[in-house]
Coordinates of C-alpha atoms and ligand atoms in Angstrom, one line a residue:
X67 CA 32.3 -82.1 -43.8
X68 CA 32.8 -79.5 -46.6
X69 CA 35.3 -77.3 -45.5
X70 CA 35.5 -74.8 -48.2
X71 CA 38.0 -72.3 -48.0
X72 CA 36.9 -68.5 -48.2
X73 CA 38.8 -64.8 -48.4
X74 CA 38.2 -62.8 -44.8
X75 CA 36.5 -60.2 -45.9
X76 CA 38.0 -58.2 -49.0
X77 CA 41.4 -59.2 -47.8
X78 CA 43.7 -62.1 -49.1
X79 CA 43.3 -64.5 -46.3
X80 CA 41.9 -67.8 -46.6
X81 CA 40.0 -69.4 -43.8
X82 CA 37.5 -72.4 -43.5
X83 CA 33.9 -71.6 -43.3
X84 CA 33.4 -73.6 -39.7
X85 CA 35.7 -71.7 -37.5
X86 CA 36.6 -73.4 -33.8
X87 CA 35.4 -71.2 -31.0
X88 CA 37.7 -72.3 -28.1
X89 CA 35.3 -70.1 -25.6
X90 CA 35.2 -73.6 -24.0
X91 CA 38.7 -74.2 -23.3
X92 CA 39.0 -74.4 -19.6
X93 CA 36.9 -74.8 -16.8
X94 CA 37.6 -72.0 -14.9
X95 CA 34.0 -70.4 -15.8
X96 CA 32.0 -73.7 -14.7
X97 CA 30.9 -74.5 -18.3
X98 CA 34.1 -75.4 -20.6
X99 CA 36.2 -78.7 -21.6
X100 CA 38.9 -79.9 -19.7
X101 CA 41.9 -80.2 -21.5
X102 CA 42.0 -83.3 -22.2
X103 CA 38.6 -83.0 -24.3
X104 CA 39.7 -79.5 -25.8
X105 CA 42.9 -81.2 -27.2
X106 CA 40.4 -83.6 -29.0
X107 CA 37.9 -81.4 -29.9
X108 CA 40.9 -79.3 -31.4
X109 CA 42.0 -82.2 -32.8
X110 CA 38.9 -83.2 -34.9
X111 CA 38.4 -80.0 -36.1
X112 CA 42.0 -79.6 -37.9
X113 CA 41.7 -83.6 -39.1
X114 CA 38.5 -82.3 -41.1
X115 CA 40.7 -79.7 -42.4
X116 CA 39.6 -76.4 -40.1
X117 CA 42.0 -73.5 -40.2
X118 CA 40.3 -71.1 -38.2
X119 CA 40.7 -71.1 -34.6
X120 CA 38.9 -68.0 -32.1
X121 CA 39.7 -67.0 -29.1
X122 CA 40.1 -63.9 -26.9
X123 CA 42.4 -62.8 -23.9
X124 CA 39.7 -62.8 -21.9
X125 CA 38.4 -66.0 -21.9
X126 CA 38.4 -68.7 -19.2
X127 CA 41.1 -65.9 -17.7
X128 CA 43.9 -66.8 -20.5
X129 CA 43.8 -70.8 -20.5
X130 CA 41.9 -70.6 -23.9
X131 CA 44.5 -68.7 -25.5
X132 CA 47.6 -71.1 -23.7
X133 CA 45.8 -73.9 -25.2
X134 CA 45.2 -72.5 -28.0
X135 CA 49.2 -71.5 -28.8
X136 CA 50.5 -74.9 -27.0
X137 CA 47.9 -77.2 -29.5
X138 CA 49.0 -75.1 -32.6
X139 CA 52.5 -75.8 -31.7
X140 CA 52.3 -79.1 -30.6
X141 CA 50.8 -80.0 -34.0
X142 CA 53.2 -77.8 -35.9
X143 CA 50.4 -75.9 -37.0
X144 CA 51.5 -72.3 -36.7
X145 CA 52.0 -71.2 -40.5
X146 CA 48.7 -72.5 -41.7
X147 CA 46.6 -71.7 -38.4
X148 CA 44.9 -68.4 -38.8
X149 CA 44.4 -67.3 -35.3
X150 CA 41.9 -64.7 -34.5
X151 CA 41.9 -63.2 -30.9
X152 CA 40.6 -59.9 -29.2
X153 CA 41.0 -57.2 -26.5
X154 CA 38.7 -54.7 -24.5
X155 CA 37.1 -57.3 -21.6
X156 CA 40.4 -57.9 -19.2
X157 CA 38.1 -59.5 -16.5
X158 CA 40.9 -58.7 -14.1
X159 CA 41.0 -55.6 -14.4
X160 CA 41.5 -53.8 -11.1
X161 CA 42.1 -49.9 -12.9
X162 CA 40.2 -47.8 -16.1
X163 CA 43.2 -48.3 -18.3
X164 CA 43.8 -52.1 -18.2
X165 CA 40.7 -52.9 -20.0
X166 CA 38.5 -51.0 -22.5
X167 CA 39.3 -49.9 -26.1
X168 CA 42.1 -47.0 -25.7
X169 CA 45.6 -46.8 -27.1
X170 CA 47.5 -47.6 -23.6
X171 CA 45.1 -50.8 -22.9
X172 CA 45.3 -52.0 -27.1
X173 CA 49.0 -52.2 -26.8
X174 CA 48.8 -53.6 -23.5
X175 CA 46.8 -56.1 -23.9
X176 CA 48.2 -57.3 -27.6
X177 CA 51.9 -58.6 -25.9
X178 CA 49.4 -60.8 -23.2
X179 CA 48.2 -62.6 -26.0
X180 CA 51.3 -62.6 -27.7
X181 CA 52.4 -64.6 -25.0
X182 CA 50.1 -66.7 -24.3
X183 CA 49.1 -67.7 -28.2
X184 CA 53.2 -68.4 -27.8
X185 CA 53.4 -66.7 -31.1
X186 CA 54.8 -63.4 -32.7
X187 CA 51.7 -62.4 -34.8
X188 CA 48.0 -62.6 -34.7
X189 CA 46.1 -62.8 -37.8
X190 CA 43.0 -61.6 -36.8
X191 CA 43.0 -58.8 -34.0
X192 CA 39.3 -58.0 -32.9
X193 CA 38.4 -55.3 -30.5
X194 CA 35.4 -57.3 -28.6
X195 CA 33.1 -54.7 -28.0
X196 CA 31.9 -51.7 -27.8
X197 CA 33.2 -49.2 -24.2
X198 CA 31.0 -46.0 -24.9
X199 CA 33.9 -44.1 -25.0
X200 CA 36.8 -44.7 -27.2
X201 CA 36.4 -43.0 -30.4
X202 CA 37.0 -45.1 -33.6
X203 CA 39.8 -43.0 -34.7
X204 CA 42.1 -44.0 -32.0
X205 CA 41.0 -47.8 -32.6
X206 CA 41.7 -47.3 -36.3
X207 CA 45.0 -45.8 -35.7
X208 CA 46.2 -48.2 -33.0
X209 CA 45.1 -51.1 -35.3
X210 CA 47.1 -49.7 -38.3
X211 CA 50.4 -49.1 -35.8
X212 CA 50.0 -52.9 -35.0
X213 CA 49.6 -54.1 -38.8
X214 CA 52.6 -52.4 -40.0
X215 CA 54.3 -53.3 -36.9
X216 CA 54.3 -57.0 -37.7
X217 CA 52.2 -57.8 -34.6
X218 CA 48.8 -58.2 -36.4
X219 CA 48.0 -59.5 -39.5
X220 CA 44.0 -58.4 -40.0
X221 CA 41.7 -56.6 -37.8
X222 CA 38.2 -56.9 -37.1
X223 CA 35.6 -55.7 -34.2
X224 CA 33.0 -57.4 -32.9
X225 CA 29.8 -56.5 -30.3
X226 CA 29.7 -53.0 -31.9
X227 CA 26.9 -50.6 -32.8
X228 CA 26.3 -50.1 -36.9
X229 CA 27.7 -46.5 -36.7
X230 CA 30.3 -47.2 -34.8
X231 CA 31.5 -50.0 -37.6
X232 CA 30.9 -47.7 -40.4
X233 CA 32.4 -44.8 -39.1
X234 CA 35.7 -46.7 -38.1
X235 CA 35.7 -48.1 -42.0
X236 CA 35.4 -45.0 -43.4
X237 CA 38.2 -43.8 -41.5
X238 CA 40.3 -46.6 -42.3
X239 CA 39.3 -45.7 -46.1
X240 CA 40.4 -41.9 -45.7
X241 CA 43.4 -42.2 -43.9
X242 CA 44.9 -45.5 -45.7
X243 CA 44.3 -47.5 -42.5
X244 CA 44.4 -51.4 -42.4
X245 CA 40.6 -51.7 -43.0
X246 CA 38.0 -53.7 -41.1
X247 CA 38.0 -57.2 -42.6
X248 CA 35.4 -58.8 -40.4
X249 CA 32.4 -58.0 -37.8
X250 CA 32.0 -60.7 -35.3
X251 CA 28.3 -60.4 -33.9
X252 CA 25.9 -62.8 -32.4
X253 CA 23.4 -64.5 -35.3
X254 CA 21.3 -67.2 -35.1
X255 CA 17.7 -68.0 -35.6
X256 CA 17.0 -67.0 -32.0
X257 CA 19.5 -64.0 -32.7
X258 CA 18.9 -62.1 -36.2
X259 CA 19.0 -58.6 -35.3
X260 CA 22.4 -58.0 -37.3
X261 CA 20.2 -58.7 -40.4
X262 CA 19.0 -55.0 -40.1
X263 CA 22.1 -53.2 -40.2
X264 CA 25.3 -55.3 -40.1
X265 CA 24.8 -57.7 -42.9
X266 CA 24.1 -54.8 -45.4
X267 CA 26.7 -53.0 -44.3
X268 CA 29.4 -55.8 -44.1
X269 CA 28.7 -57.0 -48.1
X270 CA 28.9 -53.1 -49.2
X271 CA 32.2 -52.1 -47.5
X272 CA 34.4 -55.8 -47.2
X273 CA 33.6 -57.1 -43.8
X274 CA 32.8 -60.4 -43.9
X275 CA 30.2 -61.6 -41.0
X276 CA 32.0 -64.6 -38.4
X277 CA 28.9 -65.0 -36.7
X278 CA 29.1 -66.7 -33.0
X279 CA 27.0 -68.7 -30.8
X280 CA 25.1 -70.1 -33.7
X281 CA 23.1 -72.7 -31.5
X282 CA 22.2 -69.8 -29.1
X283 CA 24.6 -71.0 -26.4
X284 CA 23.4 -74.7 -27.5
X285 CA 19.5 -73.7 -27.3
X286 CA 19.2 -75.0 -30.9
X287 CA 20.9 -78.2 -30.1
X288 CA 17.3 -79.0 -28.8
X289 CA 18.5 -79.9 -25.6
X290 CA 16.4 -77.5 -23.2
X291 CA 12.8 -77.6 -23.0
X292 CA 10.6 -75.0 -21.9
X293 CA 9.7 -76.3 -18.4
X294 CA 12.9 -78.7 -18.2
X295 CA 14.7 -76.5 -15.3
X296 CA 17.5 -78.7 -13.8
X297 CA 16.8 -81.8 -16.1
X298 CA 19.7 -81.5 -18.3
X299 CA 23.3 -79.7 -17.9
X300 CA 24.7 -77.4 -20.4
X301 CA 26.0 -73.5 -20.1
X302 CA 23.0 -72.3 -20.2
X303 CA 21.4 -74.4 -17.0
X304 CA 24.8 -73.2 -15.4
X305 CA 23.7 -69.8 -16.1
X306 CA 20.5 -69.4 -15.3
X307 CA 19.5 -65.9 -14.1
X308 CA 23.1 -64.6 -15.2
X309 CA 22.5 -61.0 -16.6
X310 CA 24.8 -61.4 -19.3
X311 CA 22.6 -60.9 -22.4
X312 CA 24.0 -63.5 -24.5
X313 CA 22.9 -65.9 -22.5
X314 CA 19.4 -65.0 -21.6
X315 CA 17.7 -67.5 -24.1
X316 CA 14.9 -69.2 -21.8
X317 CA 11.6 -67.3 -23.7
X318 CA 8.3 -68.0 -25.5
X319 CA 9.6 -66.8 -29.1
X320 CA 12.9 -69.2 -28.9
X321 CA 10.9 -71.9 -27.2
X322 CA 8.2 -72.0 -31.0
X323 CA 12.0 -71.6 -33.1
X324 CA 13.3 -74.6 -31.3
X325 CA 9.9 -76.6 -31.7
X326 CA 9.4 -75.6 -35.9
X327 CA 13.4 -76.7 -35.9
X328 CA 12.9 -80.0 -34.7
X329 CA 9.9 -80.8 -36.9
X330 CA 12.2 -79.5 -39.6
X331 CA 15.3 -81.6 -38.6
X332 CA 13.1 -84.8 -38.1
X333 CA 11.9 -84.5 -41.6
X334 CA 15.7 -83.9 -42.9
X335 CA 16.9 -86.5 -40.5
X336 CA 19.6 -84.3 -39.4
X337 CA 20.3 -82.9 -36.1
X338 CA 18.7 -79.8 -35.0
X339 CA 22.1 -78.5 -34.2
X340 CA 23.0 -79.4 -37.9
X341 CA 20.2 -77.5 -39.4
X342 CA 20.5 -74.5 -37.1
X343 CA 24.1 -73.8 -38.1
X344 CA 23.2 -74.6 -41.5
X345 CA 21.0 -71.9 -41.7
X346 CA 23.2 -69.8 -40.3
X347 CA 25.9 -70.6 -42.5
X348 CA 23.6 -69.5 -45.8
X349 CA 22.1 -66.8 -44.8
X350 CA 23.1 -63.5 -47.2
X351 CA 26.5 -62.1 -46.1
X352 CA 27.8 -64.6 -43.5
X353 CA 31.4 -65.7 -44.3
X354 CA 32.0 -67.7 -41.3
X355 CA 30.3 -69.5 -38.3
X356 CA 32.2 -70.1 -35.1
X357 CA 31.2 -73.3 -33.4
X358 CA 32.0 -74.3 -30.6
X359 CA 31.4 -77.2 -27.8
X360 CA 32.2 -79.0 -24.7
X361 CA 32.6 -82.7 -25.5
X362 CA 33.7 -84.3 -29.0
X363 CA 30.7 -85.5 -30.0
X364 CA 29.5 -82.2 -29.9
X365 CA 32.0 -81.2 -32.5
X366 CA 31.2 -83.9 -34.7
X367 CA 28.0 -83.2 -35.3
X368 CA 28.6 -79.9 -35.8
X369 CA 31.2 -80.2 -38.5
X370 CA 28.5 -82.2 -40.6
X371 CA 26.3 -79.0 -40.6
X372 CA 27.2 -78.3 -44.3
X373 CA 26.4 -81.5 -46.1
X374 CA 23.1 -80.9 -46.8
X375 CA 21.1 -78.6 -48.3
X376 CA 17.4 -77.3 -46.2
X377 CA 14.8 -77.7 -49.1
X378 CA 13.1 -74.4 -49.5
X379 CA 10.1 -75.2 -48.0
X380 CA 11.8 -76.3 -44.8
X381 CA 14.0 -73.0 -45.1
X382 CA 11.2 -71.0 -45.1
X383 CA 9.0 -72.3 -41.8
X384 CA 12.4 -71.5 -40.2
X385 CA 12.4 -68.3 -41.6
X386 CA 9.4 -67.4 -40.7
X387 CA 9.5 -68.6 -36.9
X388 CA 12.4 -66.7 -36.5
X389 CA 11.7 -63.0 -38.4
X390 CA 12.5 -60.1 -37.1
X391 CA 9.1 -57.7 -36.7
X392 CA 9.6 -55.0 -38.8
X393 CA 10.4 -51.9 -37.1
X394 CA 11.3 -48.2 -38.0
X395 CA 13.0 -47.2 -40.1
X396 CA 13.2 -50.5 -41.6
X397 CA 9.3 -50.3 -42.1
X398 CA 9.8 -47.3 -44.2
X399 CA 12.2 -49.4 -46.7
X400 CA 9.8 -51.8 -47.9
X401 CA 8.1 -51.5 -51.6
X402 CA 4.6 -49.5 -49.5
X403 CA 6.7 -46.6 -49.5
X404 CA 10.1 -47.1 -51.8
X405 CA 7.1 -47.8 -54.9
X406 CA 6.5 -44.2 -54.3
X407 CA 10.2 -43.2 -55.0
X408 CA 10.8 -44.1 -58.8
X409 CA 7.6 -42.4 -60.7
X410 CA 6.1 -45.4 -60.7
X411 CA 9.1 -47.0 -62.8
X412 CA 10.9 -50.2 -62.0
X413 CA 14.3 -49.7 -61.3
X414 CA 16.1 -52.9 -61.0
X415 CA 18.9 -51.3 -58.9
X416 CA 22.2 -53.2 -60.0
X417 CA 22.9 -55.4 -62.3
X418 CA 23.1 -59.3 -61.2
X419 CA 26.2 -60.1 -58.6
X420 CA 25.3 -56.2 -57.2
X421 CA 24.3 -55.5 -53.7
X422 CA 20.9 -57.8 -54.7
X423 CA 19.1 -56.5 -51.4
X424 CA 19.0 -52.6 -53.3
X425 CA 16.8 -54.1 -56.1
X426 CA 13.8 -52.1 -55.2
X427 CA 10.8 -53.5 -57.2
X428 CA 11.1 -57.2 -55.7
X429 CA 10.1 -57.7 -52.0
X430 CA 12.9 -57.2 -49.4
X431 CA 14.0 -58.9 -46.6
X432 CA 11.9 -59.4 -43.8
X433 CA 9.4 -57.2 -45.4
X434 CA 7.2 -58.4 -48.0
Ligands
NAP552 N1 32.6 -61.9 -29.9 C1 31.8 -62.3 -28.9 O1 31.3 -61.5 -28.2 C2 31.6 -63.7 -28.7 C3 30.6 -64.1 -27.8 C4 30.4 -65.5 -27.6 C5 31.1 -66.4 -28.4 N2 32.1 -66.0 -29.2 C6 32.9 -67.0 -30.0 O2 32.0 -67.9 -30.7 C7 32.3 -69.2 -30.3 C8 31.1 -70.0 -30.3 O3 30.1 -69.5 -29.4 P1 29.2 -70.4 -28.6 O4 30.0 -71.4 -27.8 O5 28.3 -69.6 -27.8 O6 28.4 -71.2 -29.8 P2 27.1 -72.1 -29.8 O7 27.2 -73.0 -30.9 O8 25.9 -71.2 -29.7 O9 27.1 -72.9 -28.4 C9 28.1 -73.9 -28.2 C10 27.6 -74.7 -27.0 O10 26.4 -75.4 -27.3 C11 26.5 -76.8 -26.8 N3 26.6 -77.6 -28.0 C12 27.3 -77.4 -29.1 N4 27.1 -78.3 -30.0 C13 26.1 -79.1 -29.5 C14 25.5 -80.3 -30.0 N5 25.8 -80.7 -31.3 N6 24.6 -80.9 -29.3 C15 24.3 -80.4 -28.0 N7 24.9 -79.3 -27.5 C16 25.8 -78.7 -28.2 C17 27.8 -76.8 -26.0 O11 27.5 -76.3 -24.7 P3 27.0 -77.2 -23.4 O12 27.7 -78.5 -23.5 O13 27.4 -76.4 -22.2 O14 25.5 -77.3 -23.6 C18 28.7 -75.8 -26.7 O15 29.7 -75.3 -25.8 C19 33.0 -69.1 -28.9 O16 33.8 -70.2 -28.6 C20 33.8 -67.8 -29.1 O17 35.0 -68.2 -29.8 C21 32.3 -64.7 -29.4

């Protein structure tokens, strides 16, 4: 595996391209690793020289977080593990302020984790998603309070709209907050909605991209098929019929991605779990993938996902499976209408290493 090292976002912090989602840690939610397999799962991934390790307080109800701090520690890992972990869903919640994005539940929730990462900073504190309510000043704000603090090292939201990201970065900008060093968001080839707004916003203002569920809750591994009900386990035969949107995957436009990514993985003689996080690891503006998995061998194959490179004619039948219809405004940003704009000139937007998407006499993304 080539675990190159990367800066989160515009910041100073190095961390390995494959992160390790520990969403799986624990069994409480019918679908995770005991811990006996998340110790080795943990285990593989720092032998093949992983640093980056996710997690949140609300997952598998705080065991992934325990596990998380009593692995680190039990491999004397703590100074070089960057851990990133997040507030807003307490699952327990039994009152308005003990989950959410507010001040009162932020500062609550930050010494949970504290405890149970068994640690006295987090490097990566991510609000989880969006609650409709809290405005992004108070997030900024609280976020800041909790760098300078010591608590926090790096902050970060994730399952936010655009506007919502952009405002709370250009607060941080005005008021000389700790800014937003990463979005984490769902991307995959069965998920590539953040292409619209996210990915151009995260290379122009420092955010780097950690996308999650790169195999579409395992999807991609290929393991499903479309009228397989109850032939195979995996989270998302567990969860069939759950409303939960992340995990609603079983439809006619996924079912034609996963059979264009097998014909591609057969020809590359790869996985089709290696090829889908792959793609998703060189696709503009992503900085780092979080994978994740139930059994070891799961986590093997994943970490060989970057020794290859998809020959770009392979690339593109899994591009074009998987594009996103274009859709306003979006339609209105392609060369039919931005040709109109220049008085007929080419203007070559910036020079090379620049923002390449703003070059507005070539063809744009999803829109040629
Ligand atoms: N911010 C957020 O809202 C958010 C949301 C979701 C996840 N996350 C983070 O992202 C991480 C990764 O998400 P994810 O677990 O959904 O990622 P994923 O890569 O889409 O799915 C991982 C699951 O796919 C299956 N799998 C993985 N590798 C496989 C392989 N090689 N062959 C066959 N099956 C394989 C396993 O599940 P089965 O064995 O059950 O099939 C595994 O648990 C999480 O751990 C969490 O840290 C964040």
């Amino acid at each position: 595996m080539s675990m190159e090292f990367y800066t989160l976002g515009n910041s100073g912090l190095k961390v390995t391209r494959l992160a390790l989602g520990t969403m799986t840690f624990g069994t409480e939610w019918g679908w995770g690793a005991d811990k006996d397999a998340a110790w080795a799962i943990f285990n593989a991934y720092v032998d093949a020289g992983g640093n980056f390790f996710d997690t949140a307080d609300a997952y598998t109800d705080g065991t992934s977080e325990t596990w998380l701090g009593e692995f680190i520690a039990e491999r004397g890992l703590r100074d070089d593990a960057v851990i990133a972990t997040k507030f807003t869903m307490n699952l327990t919640a039994r009152t308005p302020n003990s989950a959410g994005n507010g001040r009162k539940n932020i500062l609550r929730a930050v010494e949970g984790s504290l405890k149970r990462l068994n640690t006295d900073h987090i490097d990566l504190y991510l609000l989880h998603c969006w609650d409709r309510l809290t405005p992004p000043e108070e997030v900024m704000r609280t976020f800041d309070d909790l760098v300078r603090s010591g608590k926090v090292r790096h902050v970060g939201l994730s399952d936010v709209p655009a506007w919502y990201a952009s405002r709370a970065q250009a607060v941080a900008e005005h008021r000389g907050y700790e800014p937003i060093s990463v979005l984490q968001l769902e991307y995959s080839l069965a998920e590539r909605n953040i292409e619209n707004e996210f990915v151009p916003f995260g290379t122009r203002y420092g955010a780097g991209i950690m996308a999650w569920s790169p195999l579409a809750s395992g999807l991609l591994s290929g393991k499903y098929r479309p009228s397989g009900k109850g032939e195979i386990s995996g989270r998302l035969e567990t969860l069939r019929g759950s409303t939960n949107p992340g995990f609603q995957k079983f439809n006619e436009r996924n079912w034609a991605i996963v059979a264009a990514l097998e014909k591609v993985a057969s020809e590359l003689g790869r996985s089709m779990a290696q090829v889908a996080v792959n793609w998703v690891t060189t696709q503009p503006g992503i900085a780092s993938i979080i994978v994740g998995a139930t059994r070891l061998e799961q986590l093997r194959d994943n970490l060989g996902a970057l020794d290859f490179v998809i020959p770009a004619e392979l690339r593109r039948r899994l591009d074009d499976v998987s594009a996103l219809q274009p859709t306003f405004p979006y339609s209105f940003f392609g060369p039919e209408i931005q040709g109109s704009l220049t008085g007929g000139q080419t203007v070559g937007g910036k020079p090379a290493g620049y923002y390449p998407d703003l070059n507005i006499s070539g063809s744009f993304a999803g829109v040629s």
